[in-house]
Amino acid sequence: MSGHDARLTELYRDFDAYGLLPLWTQREDLMPVTPRPAAVPHRWRWKEVYDLAVRAGDLVPVGRGGERRAISLANPGLPGLPHATPTLWAAVQYLGPNEVAPVHRHSQNAFRFVLEGEGVWTLVNGDPVAMRRGDLLLTPGWAWHGHHNTTEQPMAWLDGLDIPLSNALNTEFFQFGPDSLDDRSTPERSRAERLWGHPGLRPVSAAATDLPKSPLAAYRWEHTDAALRAQLELEDEGHPGVTAPGHAAVRFTNPTSGNDALPTIRTEMHRLRAGASTRAARESASSVWQVFEGDGVFHLDGKAVEVARGDLLAVPSWAEVRIEARGQLDLFRFGDHPVMERLNLYLTDRTNPATSEGTTR
Ligand code: 1HN
């Protein structure tokens, strides 16, 4: 080794000893030309996840401490972590006949999306909310919530939370509620829906200013379905309505502001006509998709991934996505877009500034 090389080795050793690292050996990892997530595109088959949830239902009780029988999607690119993407938690939760998931609250924002089944009510800040196929139910940060299954059938659904984001930012708070769920009533409509669930109408009594979290606890499938159907009918009639040819989409919003229903999580429902396809696109936000109905193909960074009812997909930042419907394809999607937009970090392959001027060497 030359004198120079020996001194360089010594320099790096001393950097380490003093808790220092040089930029010049790491520039590309620290500042890649475009995002280079460790998370990878990945599909989980509903049947496989559901069968495992049933086995967990047999073997693992639900109760105080563990709180939920929720099985999280663990991205293979993030080994050992229960994270679907670096910001998003996605889990399948299973509640057996007559079981109760105890009341608690946490700073993390949460929602449930129901692929199938009914008979569970979630008690959100003391308001009983029915859960049925196609419904989106919100549990915004710091809302008390517990669930109870009123039937002799099990029920399973998708949970989405911003846990990984909250962990990364060290902003987690949690509190146990009472050990027993006091209100086991089963109204058709929650009080939140009765007050807030009327299109274009805001209760004058309730809120003079916009609320950061949606006060509407439930977004019902009949409304979501009707909105998607109308977009495609308008397209057939030659009027504007759809996102792209054959592609209807709606976003779940906070009725006080028109912003995303949850402050940190975007939630949407998409419908592609049979045979329709989206344009291939990248964005600096990560998503999880669930097939609600139908089948098709997700082309993820050029790799074809077949999907059928219930299947779940993680799509990291900057992965190229093109979705192709076989029959009509209904998709639920959630993502971290509100965070990226508010921090002015949201870009797509169409707005990527690194492709203008300069070089991308
Ligand atoms: C939680 O409270 C629920 O309320 C679901 O159903 C999943 C994952 C981690 C932490 C809390 C729920 C959760 C969770």
Coordinates of C-alpha atoms in Angstrom, one line a residue, residues 14-306:
D14 CA -10.7 8.0 12.3
F15 CA -13.9 9.4 10.7
D16 CA -15.6 6.3 12.1
A17 CA -14.0 6.6 15.5
Y18 CA -15.3 10.2 15.7
G19 CA -18.8 9.4 14.4
L20 CA -18.3 10.9 11.0
L21 CA -18.9 9.8 7.4
P22 CA -17.7 11.4 4.1
L23 CA -20.3 12.5 1.5
W24 CA -18.1 11.6 -1.5
T25 CA -18.3 7.9 -1.1
Q26 CA -22.1 8.0 -0.6
R27 CA -23.4 10.8 -2.8
E28 CA -25.3 8.4 -5.1
D29 CA -27.1 6.7 -2.2
L30 CA -27.9 9.9 -0.4
M31 CA -29.0 11.8 -3.6
P32 CA -30.0 9.4 -6.3
V33 CA -31.1 10.9 -9.7
T34 CA -34.6 9.5 -9.0
P35 CA -36.0 7.7 -5.9
R36 CA -34.4 4.3 -5.2
P37 CA -36.7 2.8 -2.6
A38 CA -35.7 -0.3 -0.7
A39 CA -39.3 -1.4 -0.8
V40 CA -40.2 -3.5 -3.9
P41 CA -43.4 -3.9 -5.8
H42 CA -45.1 -7.0 -4.4
R43 CA -48.4 -8.9 -4.6
W44 CA -50.2 -10.8 -1.8
R45 CA -52.9 -13.3 -2.8
W46 CA -56.1 -12.8 -0.9
K47 CA -56.8 -16.5 -0.6
E48 CA -53.4 -17.1 0.9
V49 CA -53.6 -14.2 3.4
Y50 CA -57.2 -15.1 4.3
D51 CA -56.4 -18.7 5.0
L52 CA -53.6 -17.7 7.3
A53 CA -56.0 -15.2 9.1
V54 CA -58.4 -18.1 9.6
R55 CA -55.6 -20.2 11.2
A56 CA -54.7 -17.2 13.4
G57 CA -58.3 -17.0 14.4
D58 CA -58.2 -20.6 15.6
L59 CA -55.0 -20.2 17.6
V60 CA -54.6 -16.6 18.8
P61 CA -57.1 -14.9 21.0
V62 CA -57.9 -11.2 20.5
G63 CA -57.8 -9.0 23.6
R64 CA -56.1 -6.4 25.8
G65 CA -52.4 -6.0 25.1
G66 CA -52.1 -7.3 21.6
E67 CA -55.4 -5.4 20.9
R68 CA -56.0 -6.7 17.3
R69 CA -55.7 -9.9 15.3
A70 CA -54.1 -8.0 12.4
I71 CA -51.6 -9.6 10.1
S72 CA -49.5 -7.0 8.3
L73 CA -48.2 -7.0 4.8
A74 CA -44.4 -7.1 5.1
N75 CA -42.7 -5.8 2.1
P76 CA -39.9 -8.2 1.1
G77 CA -37.6 -5.2 0.4
L78 CA -38.0 -4.1 4.1
P79 CA -37.0 -7.3 5.9
G80 CA -38.2 -7.7 9.4
L81 CA -40.6 -4.7 9.3
P82 CA -44.4 -4.9 9.2
H83 CA -44.4 -2.1 6.5
A84 CA -46.1 -2.4 3.1
T85 CA -44.2 0.7 2.0
P86 CA -41.8 3.0 4.0
T87 CA -44.9 5.1 5.1
L88 CA -47.9 2.7 5.0
W89 CA -49.1 -0.1 7.2
A90 CA -51.6 -2.5 5.6
A91 CA -53.0 -5.5 7.4
V92 CA -55.8 -8.0 7.2
Q93 CA -57.7 -8.1 10.5
Y94 CA -59.8 -11.1 11.5
L95 CA -62.6 -11.1 14.1
G96 CA -64.3 -14.3 14.9
P97 CA -67.9 -14.9 15.8
N98 CA -69.0 -12.7 18.8
E99 CA -65.4 -11.5 19.4
V100 CA -64.6 -8.0 20.6
A101 CA -61.4 -6.0 19.8
P102 CA -61.0 -3.7 22.8
V103 CA -61.2 0.1 22.8
H104 CA -58.1 2.2 22.4
R105 CA -56.8 5.3 20.7
H106 CA -53.6 6.3 19.0
S107 CA -52.1 9.2 17.2
Q108 CA -51.8 7.2 14.0
N109 CA -54.6 7.7 11.4
A110 CA -56.4 4.5 10.4
F111 CA -59.1 3.3 8.1
R112 CA -60.8 -0.1 7.3
F113 CA -61.9 -1.2 3.9
V114 CA -64.3 -4.1 3.6
L115 CA -63.8 -6.6 0.8
E116 CA -66.5 -9.1 2.0
G117 CA -68.8 -9.9 4.9
E118 CA -70.7 -7.9 7.4
G119 CA -71.9 -8.0 11.0
V120 CA -69.1 -6.1 12.7
W121 CA -69.7 -2.7 14.2
T122 CA -66.8 -0.4 15.0
L123 CA -67.4 2.0 17.8
V124 CA -65.7 5.3 16.9
N125 CA -65.7 7.9 19.7
G126 CA -68.8 6.2 21.0
D127 CA -70.6 6.1 17.6
P128 CA -71.5 2.6 16.4
V129 CA -70.6 2.3 12.7
A130 CA -71.7 -0.8 10.6
M131 CA -69.0 -2.4 8.4
R132 CA -70.2 -3.9 5.1
R133 CA -68.7 -4.9 1.8
G134 CA -67.3 -1.9 -0.1
D135 CA -67.5 0.5 2.8
L136 CA -64.6 2.7 3.9
L137 CA -64.6 3.4 7.6
L138 CA -62.4 6.0 9.2
T139 CA -60.6 6.1 12.5
P140 CA -58.7 9.4 12.4
G141 CA -55.8 9.9 14.8
W142 CA -56.8 10.0 18.5
A143 CA -60.3 8.7 17.9
W144 CA -61.3 6.0 20.4
H145 CA -62.2 2.8 18.6
G146 CA -63.1 -0.8 19.3
H147 CA -64.8 -3.5 17.1
H148 CA -67.4 -6.1 17.9
N149 CA -68.7 -9.0 15.8
T150 CA -72.4 -9.4 16.4
T151 CA -72.7 -12.6 14.3
E152 CA -71.8 -16.3 14.3
Q153 CA -69.6 -15.7 11.2
P154 CA -66.0 -14.5 11.2
M155 CA -65.2 -11.3 9.4
A156 CA -62.0 -10.0 7.9
W157 CA -61.1 -6.6 6.4
L158 CA -58.2 -4.4 5.3
D159 CA -56.7 -2.0 7.8
G160 CA -54.6 0.9 6.6
L161 CA -52.5 3.1 8.9
D162 CA -49.7 5.6 8.8
I163 CA -47.7 3.7 11.4
P164 CA -44.4 3.6 9.5
L165 CA -44.5 7.3 8.9
S166 CA -45.3 8.0 12.5
N167 CA -42.4 5.6 13.6
A168 CA -40.0 7.4 11.3
L169 CA -41.0 10.7 12.7
N170 CA -41.1 9.6 16.3
T171 CA -44.6 11.0 16.8
E172 CA -46.4 7.9 18.3
F173 CA -48.9 8.2 21.2
F174 CA -51.2 5.4 22.4
Q175 CA -53.8 5.0 25.2
F176 CA -55.9 2.0 26.3
G177 CA -59.7 2.6 26.7
P178 CA -62.1 0.8 29.1
D179 CA -61.7 -3.0 29.2
S180 CA -65.3 -3.7 28.1
L181 CA -67.1 -2.2 25.1
D182 CA -70.1 -0.6 26.7
D183 CA -72.2 0.2 23.6
R184 CA -73.0 -2.9 21.5
S185 CA -75.9 -1.3 19.7
T186 CA -76.2 -2.0 15.9
P187 CA -77.8 1.0 14.1
E188 CA -78.0 1.0 10.3
R189 CA -76.5 4.5 10.2
S190 CA -73.9 6.0 12.5
R191 CA -74.6 9.4 14.0
A192 CA -71.7 10.8 12.0
E193 CA -73.4 9.7 8.7
R194 CA -76.7 11.2 9.9
L195 CA -75.1 14.5 10.5
W196 CA -72.5 14.7 7.7
G197 CA -73.6 12.2 5.0
H198 CA -75.7 14.4 2.8
P199 CA -74.1 15.4 -0.6
G200 CA -73.2 19.1 -0.6
L201 CA -74.8 19.8 2.7
R202 CA -72.8 20.9 5.8
P203 CA -74.6 21.1 9.1
V204 CA -74.5 24.7 10.2
S205 CA -74.5 23.6 13.8
A206 CA -71.4 21.6 13.6
A207 CA -68.3 23.3 12.4
A208 CA -67.7 26.9 11.4
T209 CA -64.2 26.1 10.3
D210 CA -62.7 23.2 8.3
L211 CA -61.7 20.2 10.4
P212 CA -58.3 18.6 9.8
K213 CA -59.8 15.1 10.0
S214 CA -63.0 14.0 8.3
P215 CA -66.0 13.8 10.7
L216 CA -67.7 11.3 8.4
A217 CA -67.0 7.9 9.9
A218 CA -68.3 5.9 6.9
Y219 CA -68.3 6.1 3.2
R220 CA -70.8 3.6 1.9
W221 CA -70.4 1.4 -1.1
E222 CA -73.7 2.4 -2.6
H223 CA -72.5 6.0 -3.0
T224 CA -69.0 5.0 -4.2
D225 CA -70.5 2.6 -6.8
A226 CA -73.1 5.1 -8.0
A227 CA -70.4 7.8 -8.5
L228 CA -68.2 5.4 -10.5
R229 CA -71.1 4.2 -12.6
A230 CA -72.2 7.8 -13.3
Q231 CA -68.7 8.7 -14.6
L232 CA -68.7 5.8 -17.1
E233 CA -72.3 6.6 -18.2
L234 CA -71.3 10.3 -18.8
E235 CA -68.4 9.0 -20.9
D236 CA -70.8 6.9 -22.9
E237 CA -73.0 10.0 -23.4
G238 CA -70.0 12.0 -24.7
H239 CA -69.7 14.2 -21.5
P240 CA -66.6 14.8 -19.4
G241 CA -66.4 12.7 -16.3
V242 CA -63.7 10.0 -16.4
T243 CA -60.1 10.3 -15.4
A244 CA -58.9 8.7 -18.7
P245 CA -60.8 6.7 -21.4
G246 CA -62.6 3.8 -19.6
H247 CA -61.1 4.8 -16.2
A248 CA -63.5 6.2 -13.5
A249 CA -62.1 7.2 -10.2
V250 CA -63.2 8.9 -7.0
R251 CA -61.3 10.1 -3.9
F252 CA -62.7 9.9 -0.4
T253 CA -62.7 13.4 1.1
N254 CA -63.2 15.3 4.2
P255 CA -66.6 17.0 3.8
T256 CA -65.5 20.1 5.7
S257 CA -62.6 20.9 3.4
G258 CA -62.7 18.7 0.3
N259 CA -59.2 17.5 1.2
D260 CA -58.3 13.9 1.7
A261 CA -60.4 12.0 4.2
L262 CA -57.4 11.4 6.4
P263 CA -54.6 14.0 6.8
T264 CA -51.8 11.6 5.9
I265 CA -53.5 8.9 3.7
R266 CA -55.1 9.3 0.4
T267 CA -58.0 6.8 -0.2
E268 CA -59.6 6.2 -3.6
M269 CA -61.7 3.8 -5.6
H270 CA -61.0 3.1 -9.3
R271 CA -63.1 1.4 -11.9
L272 CA -61.6 0.3 -15.3
R273 CA -63.9 -0.9 -18.1
A274 CA -63.3 -4.4 -19.4
G275 CA -60.2 -4.2 -21.6
A276 CA -59.2 -0.7 -20.5
S277 CA -55.7 0.2 -19.5
T278 CA -54.1 3.1 -17.7
R279 CA -51.1 5.0 -19.1
A280 CA -47.7 3.8 -17.6
A281 CA -46.8 6.3 -14.9
R282 CA -44.4 6.9 -12.0
E283 CA -44.9 9.1 -9.0
S284 CA -42.9 10.0 -5.8
A285 CA -45.6 8.5 -3.5
S286 CA -46.2 5.0 -2.4
S287 CA -49.5 3.1 -2.6
V288 CA -51.2 -0.1 -1.6
W289 CA -53.9 -1.5 -3.9
Q290 CA -56.6 -4.0 -3.3
V291 CA -58.7 -5.7 -6.0
F292 CA -62.3 -5.2 -4.9
E293 CA -63.9 -7.0 -7.9
G294 CA -62.7 -8.4 -11.2
D295 CA -59.3 -9.4 -12.5
G296 CA -56.5 -8.0 -14.6
V297 CA -52.8 -7.3 -14.8
F298 CA -50.6 -4.8 -13.0
H299 CA -47.5 -4.1 -15.0
L300 CA -45.0 -3.1 -12.3
D301 CA -41.6 -1.9 -13.7
G302 CA -42.5 -3.8 -16.8
K303 CA -43.2 -7.1 -15.0
A304 CA -46.8 -8.5 -15.4
V305 CA -48.5 -9.4 -12.2
E306 CA -51.9 -11.1 -12.4

